[in-house]
XYZ file of C-alpha atoms in Angstrom:
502
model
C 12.978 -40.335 20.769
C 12.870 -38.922 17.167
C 9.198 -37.778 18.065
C 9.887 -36.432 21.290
C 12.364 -33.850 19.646
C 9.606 -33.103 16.957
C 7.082 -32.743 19.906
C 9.381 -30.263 21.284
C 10.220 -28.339 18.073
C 6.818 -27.913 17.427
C 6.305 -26.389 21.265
C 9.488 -24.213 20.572
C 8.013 -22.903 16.862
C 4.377 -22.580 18.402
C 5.825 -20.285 21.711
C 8.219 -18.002 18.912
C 5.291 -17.530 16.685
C 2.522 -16.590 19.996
C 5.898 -14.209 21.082
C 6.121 -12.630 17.339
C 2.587 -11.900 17.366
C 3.166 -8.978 20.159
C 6.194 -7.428 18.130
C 6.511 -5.288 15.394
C 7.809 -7.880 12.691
C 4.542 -9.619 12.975
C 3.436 -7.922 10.574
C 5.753 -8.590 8.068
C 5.990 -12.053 8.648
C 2.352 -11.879 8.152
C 2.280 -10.495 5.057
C 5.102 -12.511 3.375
C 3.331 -15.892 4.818
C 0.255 -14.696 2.775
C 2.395 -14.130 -0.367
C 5.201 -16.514 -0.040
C 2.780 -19.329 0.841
C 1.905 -19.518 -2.910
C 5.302 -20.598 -3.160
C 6.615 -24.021 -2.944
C 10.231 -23.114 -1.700
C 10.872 -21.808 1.514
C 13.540 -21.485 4.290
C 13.544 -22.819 7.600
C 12.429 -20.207 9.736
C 9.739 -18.985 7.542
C 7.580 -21.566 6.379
C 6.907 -22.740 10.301
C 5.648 -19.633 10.940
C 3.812 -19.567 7.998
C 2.056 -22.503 9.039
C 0.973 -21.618 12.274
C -0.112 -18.037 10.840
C -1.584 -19.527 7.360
C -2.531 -22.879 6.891
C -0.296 -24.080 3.821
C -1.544 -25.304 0.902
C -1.994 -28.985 0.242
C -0.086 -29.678 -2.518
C 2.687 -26.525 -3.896
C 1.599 -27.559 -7.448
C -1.672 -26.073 -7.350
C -2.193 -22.941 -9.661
C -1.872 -20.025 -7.818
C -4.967 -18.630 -8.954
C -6.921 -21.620 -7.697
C -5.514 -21.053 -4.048
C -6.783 -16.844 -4.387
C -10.268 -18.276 -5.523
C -11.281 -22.134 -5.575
C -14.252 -21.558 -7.179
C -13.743 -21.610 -11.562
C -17.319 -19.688 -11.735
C -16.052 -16.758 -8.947
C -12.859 -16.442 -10.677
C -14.761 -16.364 -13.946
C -17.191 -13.579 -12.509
C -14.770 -11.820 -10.716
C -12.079 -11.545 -14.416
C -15.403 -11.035 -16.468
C -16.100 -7.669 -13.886
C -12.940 -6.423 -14.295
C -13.180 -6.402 -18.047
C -16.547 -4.415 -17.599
C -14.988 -1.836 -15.335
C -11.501 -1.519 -17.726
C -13.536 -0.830 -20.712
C -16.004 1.423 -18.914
C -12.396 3.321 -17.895
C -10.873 3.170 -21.526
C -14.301 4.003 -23.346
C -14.222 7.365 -20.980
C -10.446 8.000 -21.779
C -11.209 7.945 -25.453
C -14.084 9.526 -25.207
C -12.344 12.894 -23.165
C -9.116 12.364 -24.902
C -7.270 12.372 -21.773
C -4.173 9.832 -21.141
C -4.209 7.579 -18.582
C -0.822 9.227 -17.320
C 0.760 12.532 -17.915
C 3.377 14.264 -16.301
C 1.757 17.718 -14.086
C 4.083 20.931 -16.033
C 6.293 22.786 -13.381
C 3.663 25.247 -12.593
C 0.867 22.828 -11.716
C 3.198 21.033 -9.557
C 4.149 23.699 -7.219
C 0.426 25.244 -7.354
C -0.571 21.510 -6.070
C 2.557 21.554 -3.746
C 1.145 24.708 -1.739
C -2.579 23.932 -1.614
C -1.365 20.281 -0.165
C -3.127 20.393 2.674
C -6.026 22.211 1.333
C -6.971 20.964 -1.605
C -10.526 20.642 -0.835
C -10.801 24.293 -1.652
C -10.228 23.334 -5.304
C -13.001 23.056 -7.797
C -11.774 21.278 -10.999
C -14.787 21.167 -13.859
C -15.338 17.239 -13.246
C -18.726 17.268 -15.307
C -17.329 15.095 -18.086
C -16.222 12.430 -15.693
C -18.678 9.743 -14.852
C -18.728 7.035 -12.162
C -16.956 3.730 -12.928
C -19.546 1.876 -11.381
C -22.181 1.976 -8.496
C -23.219 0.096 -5.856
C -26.079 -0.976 -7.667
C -24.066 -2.460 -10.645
C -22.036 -4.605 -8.299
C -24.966 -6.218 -6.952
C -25.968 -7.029 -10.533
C -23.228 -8.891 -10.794
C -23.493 -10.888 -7.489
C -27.288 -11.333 -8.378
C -27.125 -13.494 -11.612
C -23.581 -15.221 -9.972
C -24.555 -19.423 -10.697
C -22.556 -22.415 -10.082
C -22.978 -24.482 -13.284
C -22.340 -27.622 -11.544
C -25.261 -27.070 -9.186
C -28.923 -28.105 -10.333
C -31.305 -27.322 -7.844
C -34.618 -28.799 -10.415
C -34.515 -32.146 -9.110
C -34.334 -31.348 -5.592
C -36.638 -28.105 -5.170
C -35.739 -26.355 -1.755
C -38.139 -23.120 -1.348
C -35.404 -21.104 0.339
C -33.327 -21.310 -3.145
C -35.642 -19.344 -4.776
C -36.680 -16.445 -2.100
C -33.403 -14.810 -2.029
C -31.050 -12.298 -4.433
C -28.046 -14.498 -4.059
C -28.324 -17.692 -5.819
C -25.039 -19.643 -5.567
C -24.658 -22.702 -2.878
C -22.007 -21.448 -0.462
C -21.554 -22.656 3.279
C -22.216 -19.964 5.254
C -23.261 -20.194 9.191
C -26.157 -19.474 11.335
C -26.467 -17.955 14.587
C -25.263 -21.000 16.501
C -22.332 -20.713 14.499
C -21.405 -17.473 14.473
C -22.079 -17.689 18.128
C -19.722 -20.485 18.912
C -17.044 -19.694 17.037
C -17.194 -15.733 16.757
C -19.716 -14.343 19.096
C -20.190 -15.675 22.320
C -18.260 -13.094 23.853
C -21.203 -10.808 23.139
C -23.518 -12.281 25.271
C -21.597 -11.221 28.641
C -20.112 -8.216 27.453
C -22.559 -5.924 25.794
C -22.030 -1.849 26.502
C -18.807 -1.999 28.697
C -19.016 1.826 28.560
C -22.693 2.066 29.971
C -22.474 -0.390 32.766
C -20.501 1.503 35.546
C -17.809 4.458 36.090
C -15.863 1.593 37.889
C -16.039 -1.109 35.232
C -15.038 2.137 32.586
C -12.039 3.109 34.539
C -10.936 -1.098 35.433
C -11.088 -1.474 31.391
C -9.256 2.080 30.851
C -6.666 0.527 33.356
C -6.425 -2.962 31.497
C -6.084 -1.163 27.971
C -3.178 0.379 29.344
C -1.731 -2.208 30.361
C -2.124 -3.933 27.256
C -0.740 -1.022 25.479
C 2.109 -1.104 27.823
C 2.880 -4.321 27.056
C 2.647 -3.966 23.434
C 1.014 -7.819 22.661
C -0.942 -7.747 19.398
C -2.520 -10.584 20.592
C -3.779 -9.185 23.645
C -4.944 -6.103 22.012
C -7.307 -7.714 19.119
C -8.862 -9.626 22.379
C -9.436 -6.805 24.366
C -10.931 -4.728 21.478
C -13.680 -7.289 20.986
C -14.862 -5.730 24.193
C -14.900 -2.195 22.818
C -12.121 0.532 23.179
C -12.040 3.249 25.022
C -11.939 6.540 23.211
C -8.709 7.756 24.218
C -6.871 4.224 23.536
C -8.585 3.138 20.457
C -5.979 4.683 18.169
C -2.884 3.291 20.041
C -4.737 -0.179 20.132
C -5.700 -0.736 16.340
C -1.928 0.140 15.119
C -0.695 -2.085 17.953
C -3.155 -5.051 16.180
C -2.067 -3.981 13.142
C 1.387 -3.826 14.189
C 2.052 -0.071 12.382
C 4.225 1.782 14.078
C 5.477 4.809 12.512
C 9.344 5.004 11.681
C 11.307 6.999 9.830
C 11.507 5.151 6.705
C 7.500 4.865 6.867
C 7.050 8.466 6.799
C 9.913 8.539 3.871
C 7.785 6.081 1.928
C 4.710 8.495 2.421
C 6.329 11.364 1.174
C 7.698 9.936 -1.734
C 4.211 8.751 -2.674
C 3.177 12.366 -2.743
C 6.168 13.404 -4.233
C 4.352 10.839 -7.208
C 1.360 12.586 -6.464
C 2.892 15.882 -7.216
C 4.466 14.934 -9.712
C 2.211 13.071 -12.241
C -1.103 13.007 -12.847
C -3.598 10.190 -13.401
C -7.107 9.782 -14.971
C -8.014 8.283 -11.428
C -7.458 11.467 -9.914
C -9.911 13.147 -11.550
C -12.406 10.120 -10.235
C -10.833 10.829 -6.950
C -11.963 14.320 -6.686
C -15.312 13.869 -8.428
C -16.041 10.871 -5.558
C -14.998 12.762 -2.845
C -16.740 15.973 -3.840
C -20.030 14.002 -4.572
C -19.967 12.556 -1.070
C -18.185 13.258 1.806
C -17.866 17.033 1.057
C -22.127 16.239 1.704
C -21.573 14.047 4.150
C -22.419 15.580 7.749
C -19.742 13.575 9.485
C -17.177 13.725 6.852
C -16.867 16.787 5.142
C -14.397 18.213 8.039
C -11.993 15.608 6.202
C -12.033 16.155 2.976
C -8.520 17.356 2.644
C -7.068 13.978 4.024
C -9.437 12.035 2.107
C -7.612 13.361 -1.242
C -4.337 13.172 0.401
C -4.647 9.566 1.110
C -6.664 8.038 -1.768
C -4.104 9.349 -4.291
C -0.814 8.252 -2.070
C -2.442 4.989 -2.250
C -3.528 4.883 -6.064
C 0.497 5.121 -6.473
C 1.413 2.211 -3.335
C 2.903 -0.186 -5.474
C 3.139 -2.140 -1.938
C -0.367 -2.878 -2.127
C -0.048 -5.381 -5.139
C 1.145 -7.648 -2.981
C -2.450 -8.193 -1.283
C -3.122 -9.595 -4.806
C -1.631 -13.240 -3.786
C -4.718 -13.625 -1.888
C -7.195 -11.398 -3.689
C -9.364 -13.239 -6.205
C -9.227 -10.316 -8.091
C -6.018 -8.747 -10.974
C -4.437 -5.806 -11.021
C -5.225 -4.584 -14.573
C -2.569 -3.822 -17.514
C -1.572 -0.617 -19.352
C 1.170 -0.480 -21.996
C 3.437 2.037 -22.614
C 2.398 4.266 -25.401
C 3.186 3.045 -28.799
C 3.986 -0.726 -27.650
C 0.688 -2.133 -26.590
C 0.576 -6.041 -26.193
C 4.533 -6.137 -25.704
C 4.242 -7.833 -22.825
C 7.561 -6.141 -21.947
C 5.862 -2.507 -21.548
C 2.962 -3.842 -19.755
C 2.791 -1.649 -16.457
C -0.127 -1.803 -13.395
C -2.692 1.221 -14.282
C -2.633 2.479 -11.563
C 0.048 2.101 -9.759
C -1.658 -0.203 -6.722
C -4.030 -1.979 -8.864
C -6.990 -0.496 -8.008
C -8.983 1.349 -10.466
C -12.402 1.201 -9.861
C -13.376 1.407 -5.889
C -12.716 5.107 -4.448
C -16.039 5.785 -3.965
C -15.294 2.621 -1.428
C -11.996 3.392 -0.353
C -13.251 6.729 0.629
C -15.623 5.973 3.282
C -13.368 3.625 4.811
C -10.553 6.271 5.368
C -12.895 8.714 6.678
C -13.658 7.317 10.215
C -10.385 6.861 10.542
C -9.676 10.345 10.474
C -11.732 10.832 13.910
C -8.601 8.874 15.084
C -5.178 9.683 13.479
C -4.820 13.511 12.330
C -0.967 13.021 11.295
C -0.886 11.529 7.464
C 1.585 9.290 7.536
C 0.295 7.432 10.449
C -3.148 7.542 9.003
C -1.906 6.393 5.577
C -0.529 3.519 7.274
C -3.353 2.508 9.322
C -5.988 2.662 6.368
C -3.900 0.720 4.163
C -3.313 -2.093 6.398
C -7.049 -2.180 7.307
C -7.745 -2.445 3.723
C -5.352 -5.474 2.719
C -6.537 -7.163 5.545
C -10.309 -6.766 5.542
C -12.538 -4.495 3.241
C -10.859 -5.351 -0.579
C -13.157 -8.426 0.071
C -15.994 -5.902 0.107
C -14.983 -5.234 -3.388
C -14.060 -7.993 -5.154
C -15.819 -11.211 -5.963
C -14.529 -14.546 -4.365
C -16.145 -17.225 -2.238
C -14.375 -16.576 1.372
C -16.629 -16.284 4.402
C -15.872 -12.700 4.382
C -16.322 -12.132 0.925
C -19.167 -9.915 -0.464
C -20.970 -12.741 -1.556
C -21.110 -14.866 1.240
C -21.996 -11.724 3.626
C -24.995 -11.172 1.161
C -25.837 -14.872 1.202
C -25.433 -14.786 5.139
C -27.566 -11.873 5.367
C -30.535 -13.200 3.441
C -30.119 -16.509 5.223
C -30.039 -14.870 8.782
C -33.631 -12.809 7.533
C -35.126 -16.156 6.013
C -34.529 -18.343 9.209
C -35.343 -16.232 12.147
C -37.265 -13.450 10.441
C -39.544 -15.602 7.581
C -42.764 -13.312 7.586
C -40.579 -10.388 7.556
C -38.380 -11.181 4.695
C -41.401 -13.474 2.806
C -43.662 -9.927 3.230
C -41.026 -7.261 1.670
C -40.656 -9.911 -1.194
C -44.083 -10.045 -2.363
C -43.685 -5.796 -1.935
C -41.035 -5.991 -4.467
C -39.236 -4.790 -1.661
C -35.776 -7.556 -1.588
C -33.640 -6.949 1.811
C -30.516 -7.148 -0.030
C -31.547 -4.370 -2.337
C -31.608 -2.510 0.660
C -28.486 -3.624 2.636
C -26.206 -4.199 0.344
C -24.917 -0.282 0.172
C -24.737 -0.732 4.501
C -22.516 -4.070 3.842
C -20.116 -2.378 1.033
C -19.441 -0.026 2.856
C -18.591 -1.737 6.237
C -21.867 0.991 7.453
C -18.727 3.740 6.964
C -21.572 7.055 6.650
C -24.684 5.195 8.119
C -23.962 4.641 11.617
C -23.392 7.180 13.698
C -19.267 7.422 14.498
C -18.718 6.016 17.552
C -21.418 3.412 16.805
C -19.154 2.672 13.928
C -16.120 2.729 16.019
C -17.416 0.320 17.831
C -18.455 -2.030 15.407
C -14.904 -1.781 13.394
C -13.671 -2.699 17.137
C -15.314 -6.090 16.566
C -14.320 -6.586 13.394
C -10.371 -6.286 13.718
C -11.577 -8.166 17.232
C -12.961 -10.928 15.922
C -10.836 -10.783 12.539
C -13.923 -11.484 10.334
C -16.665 -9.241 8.905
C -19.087 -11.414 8.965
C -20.315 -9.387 11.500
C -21.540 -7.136 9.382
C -23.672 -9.399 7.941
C -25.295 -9.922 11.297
C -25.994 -6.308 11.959
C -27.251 -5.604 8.769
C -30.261 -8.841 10.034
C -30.344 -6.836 13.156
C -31.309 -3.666 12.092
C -34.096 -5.146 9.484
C -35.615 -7.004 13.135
C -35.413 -4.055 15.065
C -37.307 -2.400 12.084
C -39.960 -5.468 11.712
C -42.790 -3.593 12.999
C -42.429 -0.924 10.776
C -41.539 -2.725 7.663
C -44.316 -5.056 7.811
C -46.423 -1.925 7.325
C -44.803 -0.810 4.383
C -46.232 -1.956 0.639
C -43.391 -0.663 -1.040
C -39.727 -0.313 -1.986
C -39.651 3.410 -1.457
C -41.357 3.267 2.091
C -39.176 0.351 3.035
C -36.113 2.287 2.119
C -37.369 5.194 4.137
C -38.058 3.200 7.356
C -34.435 2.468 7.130
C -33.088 5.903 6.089
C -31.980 6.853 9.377
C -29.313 4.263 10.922
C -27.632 7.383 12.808
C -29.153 6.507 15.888
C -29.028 3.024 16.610
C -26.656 1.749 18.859
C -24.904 -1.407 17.439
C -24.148 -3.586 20.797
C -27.514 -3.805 21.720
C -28.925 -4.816 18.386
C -26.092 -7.334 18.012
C -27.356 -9.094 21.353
C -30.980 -9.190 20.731
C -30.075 -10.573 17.306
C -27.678 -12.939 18.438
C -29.098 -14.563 21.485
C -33.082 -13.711 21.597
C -33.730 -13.982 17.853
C -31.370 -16.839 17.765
C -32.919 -18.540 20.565
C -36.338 -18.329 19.835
């Protein structure tokens, strides 16, 4: 009897959670399962939900840092990283003699007030600022990552030795990836290439999934692609944003912060954004929201809260004049995030092809970040993680593509070297945008990026011919210069299910 009316409760928990998923307080719920699951006490309601959204952990005595990052050696890497990148940013603010905070006098504020919405007219003298850190340095990092428990001497496996990445984590092949991610690729290609009639029949079922406003329903149906004109609806719907009043309150009282004080960061804003997408040819229209949003977000003290399940900290500042009283100890900056704008940038800049009011754009990119690309940027051992995507990709290249990969080796030529920058930055600036679009369809989709992991692989075996030519890093590099016109379905598929098959 007793396990009858468990049975049941368990039905009646499973059907509120699948009905919560298509509503607006998903969302929340979401984010507080990720947060409060750390926790061992929690209400009745809650902790079901929890459950069915986030596995909970075994036992609620476990550290909470162990649950962010299992791994000692990744959390080791990851805390020994942040140290490099604080004192790079404390070396510089000595070194200028700038604070790392200042309020903006009354004049500056209302000059910044009216340029707003065109501050990319602005040119601050940004000479004396320097880059945190660049792509290049991360991979360092990643590259001489070891497990100390592992000892590979007494049981010598070639494929150890061939690649960048050198640590022993579980990460699939195409089989894999096509049986638990994938296989809806195989059938469903180009849906916007096919026919006029399939276009219009998937316009009509977007629609409908729109009309019915399931979440659920919406992250399947973008796995197919979305159509231009729904695409925007459809990615706040999966990431249940929907703008109300007290969201666009929130925004405006981050750039009331904005306006209000200013931060060494900024400065690294501007320099970032100047140094790239005001070069870039499909992002320099933009540049205006690019500054709006990264410094709103530099001040979201919401986004902490993504730090529960980030492997990495939010660094530490002191008030002036009481440094190492813990009691003055305050986030620099505000969100946590000190060191990744270059990042950040290019993944708010495609979505500005999609959302042109702030607010709603703000929201969107934020989300999209908590939930995906910080794992881009910090270092942790999650299948989504940069490290496993680099791992994935130079296991993909080593088992379907030996001669290629074994070839730009001996060259001095290392695939990663190459990819890595495409990975980073989700291919934000590489692909042309809709081909983009298209493949940040999959990955809120599928809800992995392991994906792009997979299209990096495909691009180097489209590319074989051409790179077993080359005999050197430079020409290798310049074979794969140009992504902008590749189209990223039909790589995916003859990566996924010829390579993989043959």
């Amino acid at each position: 009897m007793l396990a009858g009316a468990d049975d049941g409760l368990s039905l009646t928990i499973a059907q509120i959670v699948e009905r919560l998923k298509g509503s607006g307080l998903h969302a929340q719920l979401e984010r507080q399962a990720r947060v409060r699951r750390l926790e061992p006490r929690f209400g009745f309601l809650l902790p079901a939900a929890a459950f069915f959204l986030f596995p909970l952990p075994c036992s609620p005595s476990v550290p909470p840092e162990h649950i962010k990052e299992p791994l000692v050696y990744m959390r080791k890497a990851q805390a020994n990283w942040e140290k490099r990148i604080l004192k790079s940013l404390n070396s510089m603010c000595i070194e200028l003699g700038i604070p790392l905070s200042q309020k903006r006098p009354l004049g500056e504020q209302k000059e910044l007030l009216n340029k707003w919405n065109e501050m990319g007219t602005e040119e601050p003298d940004l000479s004396l600022f320097r880059p945190v850190y660049a792509p290049k340095d991360f991979l360092e990092v990643l590259m001489n990552l070891r497990n100390p428990n592992y000892d590979t001497s007494e049981m010598p496996n070639i494929r150890n030795h061939l690649g960048l990445i050198q640590v022993p984590l579980n990460v699939k092949d195409i089989p894999d990836l096509v049986s638990i991610h994938f296989s809806f690729f195989k059938n469903r290609g180009q849906p916007f290439h096919l026919t006029v009639l399939f276009e219009n029949e998937h316009i009509r079922l977007g629609q409908k999934v729109l009309a019915e406003q399931d979440s659920a329903a919406a992250q399947q149906y973008v796995r197919q692609g979305s159509p231009n004109s729904l695409r925007a609806e459809l990615w706040a719907l999966i990431l249940n944003i929907s703008t109300q009043p007290e969201d666009i309150l929130y925004y405006e009282q981050l750039k009331s912060n904005v306006i209000q004080y200013n931060l060494l960061v900024d400065s690294l804003i501007y320099k970032d954004v100047k140094l790239t997408a005001s070069n870039d040819d499909y992002y320099f229209v933009f540049e205006d929201y690019l500054y709006q949003v990264l410094l709103c977000f530099s001040r979201d003290t919401s986004v902490l809260e993504h730090f529960a399940y980030n492997s990495a900290s939010p660094p530490r500042s002191f008030i002036r004049g009481k440094l190492g009283m813990e009691q003055y100890a305050v986030f620099y900056p505000p969100n946590g995030k000190d060191w990744c704008f270059f990042f950040l940038m290019f993944s708010v800049a495609p979505l500005c092809f999609l959302y042109n009011e702030p607010s709603k754009l703000y929201q969107i990119f934020r989300e999209i970040y908590v939930r995906y690309f910080f794992r881009l940027h910090s270092i942790s051992s999650h299948s989504s993680g940069i490290v496993s995507l680099c791992l994935l990709f130079e296991n993909l290249l080593q088992s379907h593509l030996p001669q290629l990969f074994y070839h730009l080796r001996e060259i001095g030529a290392q695939p990663l070297r190459i990819s890595f920058k495409w990975m980073v930055r989700a291919f934000s600036g590489y692909l042309a945008t809709d081909q983009l679009l298209f493949l940040w369809d999959r990955i809120l989709g599928y809800n992995t990026l392991e994906i792009l992991a997979v299209l990096a692989a495909a691009v180097f075996a489209f590319r074989a011919g051409n790179l077993m030519e080359v005999t050197s890093l430079a020409a290798a590099e310049a074979v794969l210069a140009d992504l902008s016109t590749l189209k990223v379905m039909p790589l995916l598929q003859i990566f996924l299910f010829a390579t993989g098959s043959s």
